[in-house]
Coordinates of C-alpha atoms in Angstrom, one line a residue:
X14 CA 0.0 0.0 0.0
X15 CA 1.3 3.4 -0.9
X16 CA 2.7 5.3 2.2
X17 CA 1.5 8.5 0.4
X18 CA -2.1 7.3 0.1
X19 CA -2.1 6.3 3.8
X20 CA -0.6 9.6 4.9
X21 CA -3.0 11.7 2.8
X22 CA -6.0 9.9 4.1
X23 CA -4.8 9.9 7.7
X24 CA -4.4 13.6 7.8
X25 CA -7.8 14.2 6.2
X26 CA -9.6 12.0 8.6
X27 CA -7.8 13.4 11.6
X28 CA -9.7 16.7 11.2
X29 CA -13.1 15.8 9.9
X30 CA -15.5 15.8 12.8
X31 CA -16.9 18.0 15.6
X32 CA -20.2 18.9 17.1
X33 CA -19.5 22.6 17.7
X34 CA -19.9 25.4 15.3
X35 CA -17.8 28.6 15.7
X36 CA -18.1 32.2 14.5
X37 CA -15.5 32.9 11.8
X38 CA -14.2 35.5 14.2
X39 CA -12.4 32.7 16.0
X40 CA -8.9 32.1 14.9
X41 CA -8.4 29.2 12.5
X42 CA -6.1 27.4 15.0
X43 CA -8.7 27.6 17.8
X44 CA -11.5 26.4 15.5
X45 CA -9.3 23.4 14.6
X46 CA -8.4 22.6 18.3
X47 CA -12.1 22.6 19.3
X48 CA -13.1 20.7 16.3
X49 CA -10.7 17.8 17.0
X50 CA -11.4 17.9 20.8
X51 CA -15.1 17.5 20.3
X52 CA -15.1 15.0 17.4
X53 CA -17.6 12.1 17.5
X54 CA -18.9 10.8 14.2
X55 CA -19.5 12.3 10.8
X56 CA -19.9 11.5 7.1
X57 CA -19.9 13.6 3.9
X58 CA -18.4 14.0 0.4
X59 CA -15.0 14.8 -0.8
X60 CA -13.2 15.9 -4.0
X61 CA -9.4 15.3 -4.0
X62 CA -7.1 16.8 -6.6
X63 CA -3.5 16.2 -7.3
X64 CA -1.8 19.3 -8.6
X65 CA 1.7 20.2 -10.0
X66 CA 3.5 23.3 -11.2
X67 CA 3.7 23.9 -14.9
X68 CA 6.7 22.1 -16.6
X69 CA 9.1 23.8 -19.0
X70 CA 7.3 24.5 -22.3
X71 CA 3.9 24.7 -20.6
X72 CA 2.1 28.0 -20.0
X73 CA 3.5 29.5 -16.7
X74 CA 0.7 31.9 -16.0
X75 CA -2.1 29.5 -15.2
X76 CA -1.0 28.3 -11.8
X77 CA -1.0 24.7 -10.7
X78 CA -2.2 22.1 -13.1
X79 CA -4.7 19.4 -12.1
X80 CA -3.3 16.0 -13.1
X81 CA -5.7 13.8 -11.2
X82 CA -9.1 14.2 -9.6
X83 CA -11.1 11.8 -7.5
X84 CA -14.3 12.1 -5.6
X85 CA -16.3 10.0 -3.2
X86 CA -17.7 9.7 0.3
X87 CA -16.2 9.4 3.8
X88 CA -17.5 8.0 7.2
X89 CA -15.7 8.4 10.5
X90 CA -16.1 7.3 14.1
X91 CA -13.7 8.1 16.9
X92 CA -11.5 6.5 17.9
X93 CA -9.9 4.7 15.0
X94 CA -12.6 3.8 12.6
X95 CA -13.1 5.4 9.2
X96 CA -14.0 4.7 5.5
X97 CA -12.6 6.9 2.7
X98 CA -14.4 5.6 -0.4
X99 CA -13.4 6.8 -3.9
X100 CA -16.3 6.4 -6.2
X101 CA -15.1 8.3 -9.3
X102 CA -13.2 7.7 -11.7
X103 CA -12.6 4.3 -10.1
X104 CA -13.8 2.3 -7.1
X105 CA -11.5 2.1 -4.1
X106 CA -11.9 2.0 -0.3
X107 CA -9.5 2.7 2.5
X108 CA -11.0 1.3 5.7
X109 CA -9.8 1.3 9.3
X110 CA -11.8 -0.9 11.7
X111 CA -9.8 0.1 14.9
X112 CA -7.3 -2.7 14.6
X113 CA -6.3 -2.9 10.9
X114 CA -6.1 -0.8 7.8
X115 CA -7.5 -2.2 4.7
X116 CA -7.2 -1.0 1.1
X117 CA -9.8 -2.5 -1.2
X118 CA -9.3 -2.0 -5.0
X119 CA -12.4 -3.0 -6.8
X120 CA -10.8 -3.0 -10.3
X121 CA -7.9 -5.2 -9.2
X122 CA -10.2 -7.4 -7.0
X123 CA -7.6 -7.0 -4.3
X124 CA -7.6 -6.4 -0.6
X125 CA -4.5 -5.4 1.3
X126 CA -4.5 -5.7 5.1
X127 CA -1.9 -4.3 7.6
X128 CA -2.0 -3.5 11.3
X129 CA -3.4 0.0 11.8
X130 CA -0.9 1.0 14.5
X131 CA 2.1 0.1 12.3
X132 CA 0.7 1.6 9.1
X133 CA -0.3 4.9 10.7
X134 CA 2.3 5.3 13.4
X135 CA 4.4 8.5 13.3
X136 CA 1.9 10.2 11.1
X137 CA -0.8 12.7 12.0
X138 CA -3.1 9.7 12.5
X139 CA -1.9 9.8 16.1
X140 CA -4.6 12.4 16.5
X141 CA -7.3 10.2 15.1
X142 CA -6.4 7.1 17.1
X143 CA -5.6 8.9 20.4
X144 CA -7.4 11.1 22.8
X145 CA -4.6 13.6 23.4
X146 CA -4.4 17.3 22.5
X147 CA -3.7 18.4 19.0
X148 CA -0.9 20.6 20.3
X149 CA 0.9 17.6 21.7
X150 CA 1.7 16.5 18.1
X151 CA 1.8 19.7 16.1
X152 CA 2.6 23.4 16.3
X153 CA -0.4 25.2 14.9
X154 CA 0.6 28.3 12.9
X155 CA -2.1 30.8 12.0
X156 CA -2.1 31.4 8.3
X157 CA -3.7 33.9 5.9
X158 CA -7.4 34.2 5.0
X159 CA -8.1 33.2 1.4
X160 CA -11.0 31.6 -0.5
X161 CA -13.3 32.5 2.4
X162 CA -11.3 30.3 4.8
X163 CA -9.0 30.8 7.7
X164 CA -5.9 28.7 7.1
X165 CA -3.8 26.9 9.7
X166 CA -0.5 25.2 9.1
X167 CA 0.3 22.0 11.1
X168 CA 4.0 21.5 11.8
X169 CA 4.9 18.1 13.4
X170 CA 6.7 18.6 16.6
X171 CA 10.3 17.3 16.5
X172 CA 9.9 15.7 19.9
X173 CA 6.6 13.9 19.1
X174 CA 8.3 10.5 19.3
X175 CA 8.0 9.7 15.6
X176 CA 11.0 7.6 14.5
X177 CA 10.5 8.1 10.8
X178 CA 9.1 11.6 10.9
X179 CA 11.5 12.8 8.2
X180 CA 10.2 10.2 5.9
X181 CA 6.7 11.7 5.7
X182 CA 5.9 12.5 2.0
X183 CA 4.7 16.1 2.6
X184 CA 6.6 19.2 3.7
X185 CA 3.5 21.3 4.5
X186 CA 0.1 20.7 5.8
X187 CA -2.5 23.4 5.7
X188 CA -6.2 23.3 6.7
X189 CA -8.9 25.8 5.7
X190 CA -11.5 26.4 8.4
X191 CA -15.0 27.9 8.0
X192 CA -17.3 28.4 11.1
X193 CA -15.6 25.5 13.0
X194 CA -15.5 23.1 10.1
X195 CA -12.6 22.0 8.0
X196 CA -13.5 22.8 4.4
X197 CA -10.2 22.2 2.6
X198 CA -6.8 20.5 3.1
X199 CA -3.6 21.2 1.3
X200 CA -0.6 18.8 1.3
X201 CA 2.6 19.9 -0.3
X202 CA 5.4 17.4 -1.0
X203 CA 9.1 18.0 -1.4
X204 CA 8.9 18.3 -5.2
X205 CA 6.2 21.1 -5.1
X206 CA 3.3 18.8 -5.8
X207 CA 0.1 19.5 -4.0
X208 CA -2.9 17.4 -2.9
X209 CA -6.0 19.5 -2.4
X210 CA -9.0 17.9 -0.7
X211 CA -12.3 19.8 -0.4
X212 CA -15.1 18.6 1.9
X213 CA -18.8 19.0 1.4
X214 CA -22.2 17.9 2.9
X215 CA -20.7 17.1 6.3
X216 CA -23.2 15.6 8.7
X217 CA -22.1 15.6 12.3
X218 CA -22.8 13.1 15.1
X219 CA -24.6 10.6 12.9
X220 CA -25.7 7.3 14.3
X221 CA -23.7 4.5 12.7
X222 CA -24.4 0.7 12.8
X223 CA -22.0 -1.4 14.7
X224 CA -20.9 -3.2 11.5
X225 CA -20.4 -0.1 9.5
X226 CA -16.6 -0.5 9.4
X227 CA -16.5 -4.3 9.0
X228 CA -15.1 -5.4 5.6
X229 CA -15.0 -9.0 4.2
X230 CA -13.3 -9.5 0.8
X231 CA -15.6 -11.0 -1.8
X232 CA -15.1 -14.6 -2.7
X233 CA -12.2 -15.0 -5.2
X234 CA -10.5 -11.7 -4.3
X235 CA -6.8 -11.6 -3.9
X236 CA -5.9 -10.9 -0.2
X237 CA -2.5 -9.6 0.9
X238 CA -1.5 -9.4 4.5
X239 CA 1.4 -7.1 5.4
X240 CA 3.2 -6.8 8.7

């Protein structure tokens, strides 16, 4: 399973859910702190874009170029359970049931299992799976206000205990907050590539059935189990 895919999803799910709405006069950092602190359950839709800077020979005045776009639906339950389901242009699910992380690729008819703790350790998923303060893992830096959102940068603390922290595939994490809800997430890698995820139709504190995060591969599917 791609470490980049795991990291991207982990960050997104870490910040998705809260039962408190805030005035936009609150700082973005404080909105985010309260949002994580009060998270319960939620579901909604997402659009995720992979962007890059123009290459030599391409127009340089049109900004970042979209090279891939996916969309789908997410579901979350604290602590440690989520589904990030890509519906277009292909079918794929990333599922955490509290113990393991599962990547289901419908086109390949393949399910990959790995222990959640090992797969997500040393990433911002520590927020998702733990009950500690956001500030214990990150320095929150207040950013600018653009696109109608208050942006916050998350800088991993050097003493957070992450052994492979320098191996994370992104160099910058920014979250756009609106009235206490995360509406956008920007991830920048070391080569200047950007992943932009926008969230919509978020429903908070929804009731979820006990088996919502249970996944059993279909008969005949290829199953890979990684340690």
